[in-house]
Coordinates of C-alpha atoms and ligand atoms in Angstrom, one line a residue:
X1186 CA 174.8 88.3 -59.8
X1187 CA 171.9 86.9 -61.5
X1188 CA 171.3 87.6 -65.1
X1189 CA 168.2 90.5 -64.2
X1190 CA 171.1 92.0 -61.7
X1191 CA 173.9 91.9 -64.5
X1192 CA 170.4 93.4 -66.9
X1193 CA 169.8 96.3 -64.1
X1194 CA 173.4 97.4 -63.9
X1195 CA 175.1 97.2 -67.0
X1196 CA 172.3 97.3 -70.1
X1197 CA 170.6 101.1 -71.4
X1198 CA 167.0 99.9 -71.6
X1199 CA 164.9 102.9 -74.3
X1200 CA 164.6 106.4 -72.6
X1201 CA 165.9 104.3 -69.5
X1202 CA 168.3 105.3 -66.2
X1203 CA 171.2 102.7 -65.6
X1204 CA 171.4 104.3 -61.8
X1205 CA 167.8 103.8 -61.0
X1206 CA 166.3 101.8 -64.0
X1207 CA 162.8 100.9 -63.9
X1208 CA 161.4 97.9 -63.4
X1209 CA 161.5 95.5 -66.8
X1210 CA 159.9 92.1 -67.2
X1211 CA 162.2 89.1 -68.2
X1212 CA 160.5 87.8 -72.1
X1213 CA 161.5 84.0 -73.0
X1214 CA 159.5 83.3 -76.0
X1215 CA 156.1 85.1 -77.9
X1216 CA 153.4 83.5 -80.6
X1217 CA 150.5 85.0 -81.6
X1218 CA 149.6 88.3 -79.8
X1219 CA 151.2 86.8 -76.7
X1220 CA 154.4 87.2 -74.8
X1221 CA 155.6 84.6 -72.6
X1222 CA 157.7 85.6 -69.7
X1223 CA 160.3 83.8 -67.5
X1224 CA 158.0 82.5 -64.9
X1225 CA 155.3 81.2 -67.6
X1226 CA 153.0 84.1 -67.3
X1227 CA 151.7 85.4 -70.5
X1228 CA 150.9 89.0 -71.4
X1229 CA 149.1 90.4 -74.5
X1230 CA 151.2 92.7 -76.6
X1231 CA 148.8 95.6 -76.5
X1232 CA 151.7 97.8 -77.9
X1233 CA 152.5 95.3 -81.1
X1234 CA 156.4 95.8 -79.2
X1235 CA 156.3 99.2 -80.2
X1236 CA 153.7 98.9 -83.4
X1237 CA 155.7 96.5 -85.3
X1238 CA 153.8 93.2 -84.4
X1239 CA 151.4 93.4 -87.3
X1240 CA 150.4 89.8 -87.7
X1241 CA 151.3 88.3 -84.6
X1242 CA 154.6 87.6 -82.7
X1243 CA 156.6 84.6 -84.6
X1244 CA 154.0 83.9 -87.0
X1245 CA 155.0 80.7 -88.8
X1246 CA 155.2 82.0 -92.9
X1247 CA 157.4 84.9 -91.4
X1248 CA 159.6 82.6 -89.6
X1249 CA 159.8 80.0 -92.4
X1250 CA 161.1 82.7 -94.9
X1251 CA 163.7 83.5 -92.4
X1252 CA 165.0 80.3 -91.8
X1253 CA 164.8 79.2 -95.6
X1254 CA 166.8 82.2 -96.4
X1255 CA 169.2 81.6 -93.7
X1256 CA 170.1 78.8 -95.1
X1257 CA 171.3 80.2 -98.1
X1258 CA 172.7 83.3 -97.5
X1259 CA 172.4 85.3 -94.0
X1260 CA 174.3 88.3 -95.4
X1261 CA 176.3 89.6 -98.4
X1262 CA 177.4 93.7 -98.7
X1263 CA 174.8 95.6 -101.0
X1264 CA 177.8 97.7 -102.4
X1265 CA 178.5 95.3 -106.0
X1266 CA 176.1 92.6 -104.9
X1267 CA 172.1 92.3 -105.1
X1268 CA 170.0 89.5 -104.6
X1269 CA 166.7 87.6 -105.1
X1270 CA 165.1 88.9 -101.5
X1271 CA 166.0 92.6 -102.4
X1272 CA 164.3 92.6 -105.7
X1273 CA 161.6 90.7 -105.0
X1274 CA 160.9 93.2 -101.9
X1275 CA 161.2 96.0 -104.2
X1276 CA 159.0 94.7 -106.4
X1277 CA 156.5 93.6 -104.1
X1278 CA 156.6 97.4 -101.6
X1279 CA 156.2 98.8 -105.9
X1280 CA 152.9 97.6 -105.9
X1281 CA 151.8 98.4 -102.1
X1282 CA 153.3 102.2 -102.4
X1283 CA 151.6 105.1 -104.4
X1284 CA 151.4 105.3 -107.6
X1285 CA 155.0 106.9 -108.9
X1286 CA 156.9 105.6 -105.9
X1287 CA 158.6 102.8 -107.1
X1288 CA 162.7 103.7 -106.6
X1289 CA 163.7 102.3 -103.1
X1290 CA 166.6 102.5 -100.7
X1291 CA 166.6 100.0 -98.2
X1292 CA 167.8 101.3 -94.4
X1293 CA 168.4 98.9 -91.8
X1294 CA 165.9 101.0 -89.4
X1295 CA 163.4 103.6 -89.3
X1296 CA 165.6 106.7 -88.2
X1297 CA 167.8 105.9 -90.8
X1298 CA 165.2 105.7 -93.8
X1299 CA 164.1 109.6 -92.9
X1300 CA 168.2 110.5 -93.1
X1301 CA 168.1 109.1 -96.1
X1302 CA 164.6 110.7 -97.0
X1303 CA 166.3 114.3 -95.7
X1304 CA 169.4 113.7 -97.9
X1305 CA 167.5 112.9 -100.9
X1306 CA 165.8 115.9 -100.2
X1307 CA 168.9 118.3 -100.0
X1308 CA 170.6 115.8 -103.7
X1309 CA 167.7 116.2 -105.2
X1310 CA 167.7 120.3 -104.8
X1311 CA 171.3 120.9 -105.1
X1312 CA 171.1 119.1 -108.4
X1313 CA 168.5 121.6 -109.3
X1314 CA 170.9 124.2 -108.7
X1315 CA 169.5 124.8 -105.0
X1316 CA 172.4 123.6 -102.7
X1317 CA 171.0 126.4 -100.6
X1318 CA 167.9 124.8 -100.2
X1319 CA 168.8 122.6 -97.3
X1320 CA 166.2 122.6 -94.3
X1321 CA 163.3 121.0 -93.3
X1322 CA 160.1 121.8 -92.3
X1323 CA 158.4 119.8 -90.0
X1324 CA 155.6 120.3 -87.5
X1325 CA 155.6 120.5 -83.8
X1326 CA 153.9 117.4 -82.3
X1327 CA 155.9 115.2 -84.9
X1328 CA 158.2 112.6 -84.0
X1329 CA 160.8 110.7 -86.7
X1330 CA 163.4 109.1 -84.6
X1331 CA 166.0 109.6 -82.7
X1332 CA 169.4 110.3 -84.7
X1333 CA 170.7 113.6 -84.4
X1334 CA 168.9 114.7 -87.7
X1335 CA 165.6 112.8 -87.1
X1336 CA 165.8 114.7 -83.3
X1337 CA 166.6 118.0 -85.1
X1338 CA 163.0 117.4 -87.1
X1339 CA 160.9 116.0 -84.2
X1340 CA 158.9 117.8 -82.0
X1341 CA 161.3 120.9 -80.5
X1342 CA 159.6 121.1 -77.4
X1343 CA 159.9 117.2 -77.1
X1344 CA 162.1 114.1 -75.8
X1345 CA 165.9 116.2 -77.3
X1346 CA 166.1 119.3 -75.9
X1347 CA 169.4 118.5 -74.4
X1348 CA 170.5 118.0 -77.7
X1349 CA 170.6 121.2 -79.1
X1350 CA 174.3 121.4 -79.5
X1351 CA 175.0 119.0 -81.6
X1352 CA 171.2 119.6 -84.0
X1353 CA 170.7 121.8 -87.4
X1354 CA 168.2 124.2 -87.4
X1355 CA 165.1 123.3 -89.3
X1356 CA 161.8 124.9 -89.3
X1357 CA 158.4 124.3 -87.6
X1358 CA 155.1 124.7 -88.0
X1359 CA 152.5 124.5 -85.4
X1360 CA 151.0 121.1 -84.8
X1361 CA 148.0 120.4 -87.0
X1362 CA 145.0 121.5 -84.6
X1363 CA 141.7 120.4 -86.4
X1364 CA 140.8 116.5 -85.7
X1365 CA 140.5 113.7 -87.8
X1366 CA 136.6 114.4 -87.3
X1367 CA 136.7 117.4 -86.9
X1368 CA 135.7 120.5 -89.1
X1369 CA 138.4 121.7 -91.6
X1370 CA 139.6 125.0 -91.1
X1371 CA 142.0 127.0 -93.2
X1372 CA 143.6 128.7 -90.0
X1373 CA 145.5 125.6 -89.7
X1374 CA 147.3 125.4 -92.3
X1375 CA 148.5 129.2 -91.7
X1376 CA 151.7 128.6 -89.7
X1377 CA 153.3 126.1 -92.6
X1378 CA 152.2 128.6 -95.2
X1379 CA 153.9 131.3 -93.4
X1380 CA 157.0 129.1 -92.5
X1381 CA 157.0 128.4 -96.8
X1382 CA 156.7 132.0 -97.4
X1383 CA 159.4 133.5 -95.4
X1384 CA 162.0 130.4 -95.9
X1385 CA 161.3 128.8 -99.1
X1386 CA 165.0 129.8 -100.4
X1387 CA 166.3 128.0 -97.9
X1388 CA 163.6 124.5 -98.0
X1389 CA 164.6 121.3 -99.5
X1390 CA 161.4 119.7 -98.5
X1391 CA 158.4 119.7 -95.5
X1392 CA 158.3 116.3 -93.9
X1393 CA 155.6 114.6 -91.6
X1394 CA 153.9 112.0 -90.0
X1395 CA 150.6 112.0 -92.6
X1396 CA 147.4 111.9 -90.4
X1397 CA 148.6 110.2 -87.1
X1398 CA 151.4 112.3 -85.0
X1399 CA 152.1 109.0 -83.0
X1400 CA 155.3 108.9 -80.5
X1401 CA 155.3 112.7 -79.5
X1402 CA 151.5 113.6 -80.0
X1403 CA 148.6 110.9 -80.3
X1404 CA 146.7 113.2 -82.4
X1405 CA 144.8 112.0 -85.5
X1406 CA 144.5 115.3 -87.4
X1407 CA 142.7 116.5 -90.4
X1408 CA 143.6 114.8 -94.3
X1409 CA 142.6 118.4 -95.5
X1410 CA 145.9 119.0 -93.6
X1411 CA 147.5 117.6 -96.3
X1412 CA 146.1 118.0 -99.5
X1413 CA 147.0 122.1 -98.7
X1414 CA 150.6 121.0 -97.7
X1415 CA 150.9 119.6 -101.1
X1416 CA 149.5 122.3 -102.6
X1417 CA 152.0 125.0 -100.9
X1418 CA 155.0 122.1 -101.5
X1419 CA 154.6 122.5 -105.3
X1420 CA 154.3 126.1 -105.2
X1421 CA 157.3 126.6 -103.3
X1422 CA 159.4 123.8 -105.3
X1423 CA 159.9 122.2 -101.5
X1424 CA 159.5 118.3 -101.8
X1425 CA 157.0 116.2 -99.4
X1426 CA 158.5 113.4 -97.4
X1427 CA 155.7 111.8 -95.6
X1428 CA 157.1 109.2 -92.7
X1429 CA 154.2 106.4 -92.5
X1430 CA 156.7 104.4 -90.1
X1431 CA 153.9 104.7 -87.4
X1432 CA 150.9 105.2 -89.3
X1433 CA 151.3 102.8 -92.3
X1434 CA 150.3 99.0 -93.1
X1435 CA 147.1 99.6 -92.1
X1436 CA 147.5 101.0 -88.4
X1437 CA 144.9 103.7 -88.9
X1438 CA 142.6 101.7 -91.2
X1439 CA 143.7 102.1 -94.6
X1440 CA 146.8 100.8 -96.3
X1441 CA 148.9 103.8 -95.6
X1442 CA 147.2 106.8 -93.5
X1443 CA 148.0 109.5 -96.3
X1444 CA 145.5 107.8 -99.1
X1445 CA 142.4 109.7 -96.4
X1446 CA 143.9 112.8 -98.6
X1447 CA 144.1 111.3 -102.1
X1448 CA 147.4 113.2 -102.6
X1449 CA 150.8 111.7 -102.9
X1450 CA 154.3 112.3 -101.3
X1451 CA 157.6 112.5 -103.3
X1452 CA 159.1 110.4 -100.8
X1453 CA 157.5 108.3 -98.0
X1454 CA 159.5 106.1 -95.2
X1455 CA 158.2 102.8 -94.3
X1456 CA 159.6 100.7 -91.3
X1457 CA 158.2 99.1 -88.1
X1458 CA 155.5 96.6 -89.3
X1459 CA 157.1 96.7 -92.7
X1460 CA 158.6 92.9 -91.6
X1461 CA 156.0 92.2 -89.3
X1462 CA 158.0 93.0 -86.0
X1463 CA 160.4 90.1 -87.0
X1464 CA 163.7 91.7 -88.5
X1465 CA 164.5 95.5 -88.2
X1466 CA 164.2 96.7 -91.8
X1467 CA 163.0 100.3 -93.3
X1468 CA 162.8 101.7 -97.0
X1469 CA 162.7 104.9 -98.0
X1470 CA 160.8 105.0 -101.4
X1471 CA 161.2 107.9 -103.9
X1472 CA 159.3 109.4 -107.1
X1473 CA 161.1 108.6 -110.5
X1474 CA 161.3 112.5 -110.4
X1475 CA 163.6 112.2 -107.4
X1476 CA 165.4 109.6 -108.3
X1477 CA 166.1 110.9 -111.6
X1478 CA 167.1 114.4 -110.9
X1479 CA 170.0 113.1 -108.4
X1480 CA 171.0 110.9 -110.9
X1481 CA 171.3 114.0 -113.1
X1482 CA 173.2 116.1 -110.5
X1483 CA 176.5 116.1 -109.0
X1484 CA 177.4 113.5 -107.8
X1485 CA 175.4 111.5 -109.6
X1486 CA 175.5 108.6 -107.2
X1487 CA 173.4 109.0 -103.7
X1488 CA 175.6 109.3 -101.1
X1489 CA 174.6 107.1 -98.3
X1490 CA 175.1 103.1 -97.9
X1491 CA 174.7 101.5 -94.6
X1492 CA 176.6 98.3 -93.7
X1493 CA 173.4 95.9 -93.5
X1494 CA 171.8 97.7 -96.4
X1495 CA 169.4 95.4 -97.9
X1496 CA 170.2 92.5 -95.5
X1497 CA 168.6 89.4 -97.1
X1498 CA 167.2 87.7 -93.7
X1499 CA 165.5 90.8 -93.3
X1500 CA 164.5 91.3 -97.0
X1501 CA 163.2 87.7 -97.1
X1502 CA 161.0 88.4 -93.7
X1503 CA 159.4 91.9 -95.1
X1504 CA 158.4 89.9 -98.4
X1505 CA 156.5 87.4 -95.9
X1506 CA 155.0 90.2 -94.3
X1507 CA 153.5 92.0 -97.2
X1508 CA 152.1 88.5 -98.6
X1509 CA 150.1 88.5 -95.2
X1510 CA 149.1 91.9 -96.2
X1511 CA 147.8 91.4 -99.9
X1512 CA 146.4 88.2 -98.5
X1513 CA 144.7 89.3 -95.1
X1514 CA 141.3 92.0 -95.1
X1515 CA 143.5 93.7 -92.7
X1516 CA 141.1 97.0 -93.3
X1517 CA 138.1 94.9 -92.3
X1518 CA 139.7 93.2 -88.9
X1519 CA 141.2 97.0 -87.9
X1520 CA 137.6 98.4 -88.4
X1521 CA 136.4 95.4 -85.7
X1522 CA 139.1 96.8 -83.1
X1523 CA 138.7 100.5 -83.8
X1524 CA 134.4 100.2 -83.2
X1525 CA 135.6 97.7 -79.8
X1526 CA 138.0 100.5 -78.5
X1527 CA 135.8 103.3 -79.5
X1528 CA 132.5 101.5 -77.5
X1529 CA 134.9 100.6 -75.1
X1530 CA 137.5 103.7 -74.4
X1531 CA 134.6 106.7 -74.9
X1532 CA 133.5 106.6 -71.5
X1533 CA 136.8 106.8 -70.2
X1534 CA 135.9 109.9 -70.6
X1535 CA 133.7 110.7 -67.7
X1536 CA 136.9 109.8 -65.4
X1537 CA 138.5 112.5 -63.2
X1538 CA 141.7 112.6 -64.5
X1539 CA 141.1 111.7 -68.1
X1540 CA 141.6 114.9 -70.7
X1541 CA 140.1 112.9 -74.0
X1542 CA 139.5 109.6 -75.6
X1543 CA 141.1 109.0 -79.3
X1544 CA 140.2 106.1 -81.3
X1545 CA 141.7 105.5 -85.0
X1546 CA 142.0 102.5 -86.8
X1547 CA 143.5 99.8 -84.7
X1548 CA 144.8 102.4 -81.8
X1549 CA 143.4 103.8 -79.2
X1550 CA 144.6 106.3 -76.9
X1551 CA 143.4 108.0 -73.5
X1552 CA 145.2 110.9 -72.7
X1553 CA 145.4 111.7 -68.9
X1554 CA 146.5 114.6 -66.6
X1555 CA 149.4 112.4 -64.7
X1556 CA 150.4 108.7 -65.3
X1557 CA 149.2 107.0 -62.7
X1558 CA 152.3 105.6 -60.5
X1559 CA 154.7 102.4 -61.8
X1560 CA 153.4 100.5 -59.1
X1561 CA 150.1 101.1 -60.6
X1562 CA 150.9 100.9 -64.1
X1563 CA 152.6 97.1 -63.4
X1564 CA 149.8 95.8 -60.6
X1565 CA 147.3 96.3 -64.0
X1566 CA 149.7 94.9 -66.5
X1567 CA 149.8 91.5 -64.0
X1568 CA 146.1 91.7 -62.9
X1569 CA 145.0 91.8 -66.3
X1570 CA 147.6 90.1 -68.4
X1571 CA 147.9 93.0 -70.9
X1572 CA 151.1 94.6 -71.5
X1573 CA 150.5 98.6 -71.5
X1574 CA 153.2 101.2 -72.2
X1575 CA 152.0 104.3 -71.3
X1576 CA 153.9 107.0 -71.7
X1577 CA 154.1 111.5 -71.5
X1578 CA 150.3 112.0 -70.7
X1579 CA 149.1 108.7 -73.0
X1580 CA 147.5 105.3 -71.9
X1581 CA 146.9 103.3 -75.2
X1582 CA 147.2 100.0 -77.2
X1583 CA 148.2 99.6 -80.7
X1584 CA 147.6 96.0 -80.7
X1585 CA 148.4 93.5 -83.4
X1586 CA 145.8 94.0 -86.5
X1587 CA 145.0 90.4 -86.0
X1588 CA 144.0 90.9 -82.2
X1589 CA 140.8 89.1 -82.0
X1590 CA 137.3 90.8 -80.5
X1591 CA 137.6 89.3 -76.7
X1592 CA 141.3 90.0 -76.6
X1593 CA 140.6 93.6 -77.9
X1594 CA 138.1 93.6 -74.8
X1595 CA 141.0 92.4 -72.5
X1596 CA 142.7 95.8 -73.5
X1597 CA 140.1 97.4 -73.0
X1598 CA 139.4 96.6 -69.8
X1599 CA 142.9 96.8 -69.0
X1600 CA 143.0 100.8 -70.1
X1601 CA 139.9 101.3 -68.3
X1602 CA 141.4 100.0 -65.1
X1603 CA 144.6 102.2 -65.6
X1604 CA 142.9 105.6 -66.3
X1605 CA 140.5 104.8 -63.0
X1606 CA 143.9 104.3 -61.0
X1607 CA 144.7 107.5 -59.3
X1608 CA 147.6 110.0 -60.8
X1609 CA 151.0 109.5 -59.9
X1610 CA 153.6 112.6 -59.2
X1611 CA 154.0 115.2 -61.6
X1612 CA 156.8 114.3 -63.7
X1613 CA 160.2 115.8 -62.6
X1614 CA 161.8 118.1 -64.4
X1615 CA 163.7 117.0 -67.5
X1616 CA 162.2 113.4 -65.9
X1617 CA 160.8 111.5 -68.8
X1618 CA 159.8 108.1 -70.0
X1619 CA 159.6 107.4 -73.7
Ligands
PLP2353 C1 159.5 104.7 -84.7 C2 159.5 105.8 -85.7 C3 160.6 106.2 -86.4 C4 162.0 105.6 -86.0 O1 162.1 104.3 -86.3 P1 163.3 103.4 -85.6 O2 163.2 102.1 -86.3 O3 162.9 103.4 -84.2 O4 164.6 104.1 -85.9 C5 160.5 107.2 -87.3 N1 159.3 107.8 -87.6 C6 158.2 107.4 -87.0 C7 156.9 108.0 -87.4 C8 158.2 106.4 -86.0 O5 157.1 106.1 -85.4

């Protein structure tokens, strides 16, 4: 058996049939915004390997901290230890966060930093005196990951109905409808003020992805969105968790995608890019208000601890990471890619089977009738060079923020070629790829 036979028979690729898995290319090594595979081809990481890659695969001051930290210490158990890399990170993400949000739990990925944002959530109420106060609200269109408790607050219509069983009921409201662009309108906020009226007894906090619904939507929606969700979170005691996993560290221009609203969470998740792509690593960071009120309650202590909590390789490659971020004009370079895409996506939308162009910040997504077929979608990954992902009804790229302008005209091409390719069979039922 050769090692891609022993791959197609015995390893769960994401979202990904063992019996009839599709096709996956065979990676040896990456630099830059490229990925080299087994027979020496190259392919541009259009998707930042899922919208991790900030600053390039490998970058050297990433890899250094690594390996200088390796040598020292590759692990030690957060429960009665702590260590240089964990404080200086939490420090450092101190400065980068919101004003306020400067008490940090560090998860070992993003699904785990929103549990932990949701059980802060349901501490921080029950030490209020609220242990009835224990659902969410999220909104349809959302995604947060894909534990049982981040499945039970993504999108309901989404990737885990099969899950129901096993999921808590939380509540939803309907996915914000006016665009980034677009002209605010007070009907949509209507549904999450109704779902705050009738439930608030029962609400710990409303959680979402601020702005940019990314891995279940692809909709930039309105920051007036969320200066009212703050608004009806203080007036029904309900906390805001914001999950910038997707959005933050400059994807959609700015820092983190919430600042368009000038209003703050009481908790935000960070993940994904948070180490450049190089170590998985979240952090869910919380308001001294939070923070202090558990400490008040009962227990006292916040109950969750994961084995690689804080791990220090990964600690030591996130504080590389946000030194390329104080020291790079990311917002500049994303503003270069976001005027390329929208000059070169918009008339995408003339095609036949093209629904609408979305451009924000440094991704840029057409959104189709059909996928065009696999065969399709891998003949323009090779004729190009440019790995694509496209997935539900989206062709996009979420390249790395250093892609430079005629890469970022490679992708473009690429996309263009992809939504001109005709549409592939309607997805079978309960069929999906992520
Ligand atoms: C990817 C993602 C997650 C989950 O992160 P993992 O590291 O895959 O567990 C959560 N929230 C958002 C918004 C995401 O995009």
């Amino acid at each position: 058996m050769t090692p891609l036979e022993y791959d197609r028979t015995h390893i769960w690729h994401p979202y990904a049939s063992l019996g009839n898995p599709p096709p996956v290319l065979h990676a040896k090594s990456a630099s830059g915004v490229e990925i080299e595979l087994a027979d020496g081809s190259r392919l541009v990481d259009a998707v930042s390997s899922w919208w991790c890659v900030a600053h390039g695969h490998n970058h050297p001051a990433i890899v250094e901290a690594i390996r200088r930290q390796s040598e020292r210490m590759c692990h030690v158990m957060f429960g009665g230890f702590t260590h240089d890399p964990a404080i200086d990170l939490a420090e450092r993400l101190a400065k980068f966060a919101p004003a306020g949000l400067d008490r940090v739990f560090f998860a070992d990925s993003g699904s785990i930093s929103v549990e932990v944002a949701a059980k802060m959530a349901v501490q921080y109420q029950n030490a209020l005196g609220h242990p009835e106060r224990n659902r969410l609200v999220a909104l349809k269109g959302g995604y947060h990951g894909d534990t049982s408790l981040c499945m039970a607050i993504s999108d309901p219509d989404g990737m885990h109905t099969l899950f129901k069983g096993i999921m808590t009921k939380h509540f939803f409201a309907e996915k914000p409808g006016v665009p980034i662009d677009g002209e605010w309108d007070p009907a949509d906020i209507q549904s999450l003020r109704r779902v705050l009226e009738e439930h608030s007894g029962e609400i710990a906090a409303v959680v979402c992805e601020p702005v940019f619904q990314a891995a279940n939507a692809m909709n930039f929606y309105h920051p007036q969105y969320l200066r009212e969700m703050r608004r009806l979170c203080d007036e029904h005691g309900a906390l805001l968790i914001f999950d910038e996993i997707a959005a933050g560290f400059h994807r959609t221009g700015p820092l983190w995608a919430h600042s368009r609203a000038g209003i703050e969470p009481d908790i935000m998740t960070v993940g994904k890019a948070l180490t450049g792509g190089h170590m998985t690593l979240a952090a869910t960071l919380a308001s001294a208000k939070v923070a202090d009120t558990i400490s008040n309650g009962r227990p006292s202590a916040f109950m969750h601890g994961p084995t690689y909590m804080a791990n220090p390789l990964a600690c030591a490659a996130a504080c590389a990471s946000l030194d390329l971020f104080e020291h790079s004009d990311y917002q500049s370079k994303v503003a270069k890619i976001e005027s390329l895409f929208r000059e070169g996506l918009s008339p995408l939308r003339a095609l036949a089977n093209v629904r609408d162009v979305r451009v924000l910040g440094a991704a840029g997504v057409v959104e189709v009738e059909r996928l065009p077929k696999q065969e399709d979608i891998s003949r323009v990954i090779r004729k190009h060079g440019v790995w694509l992902r496209p997935f539900a009804n989206f062709i996009y790229a979420m390249p790395p923020l250093v892609t430079d302008d005629a890469t970022a005209g490679r992708i473009v091409e690429a996309i263009a070629d992809l939504s001109s390719a005709p549409p592939g069979p309607a997805p079978a039922d309960g069929d999906f790829h992520e």
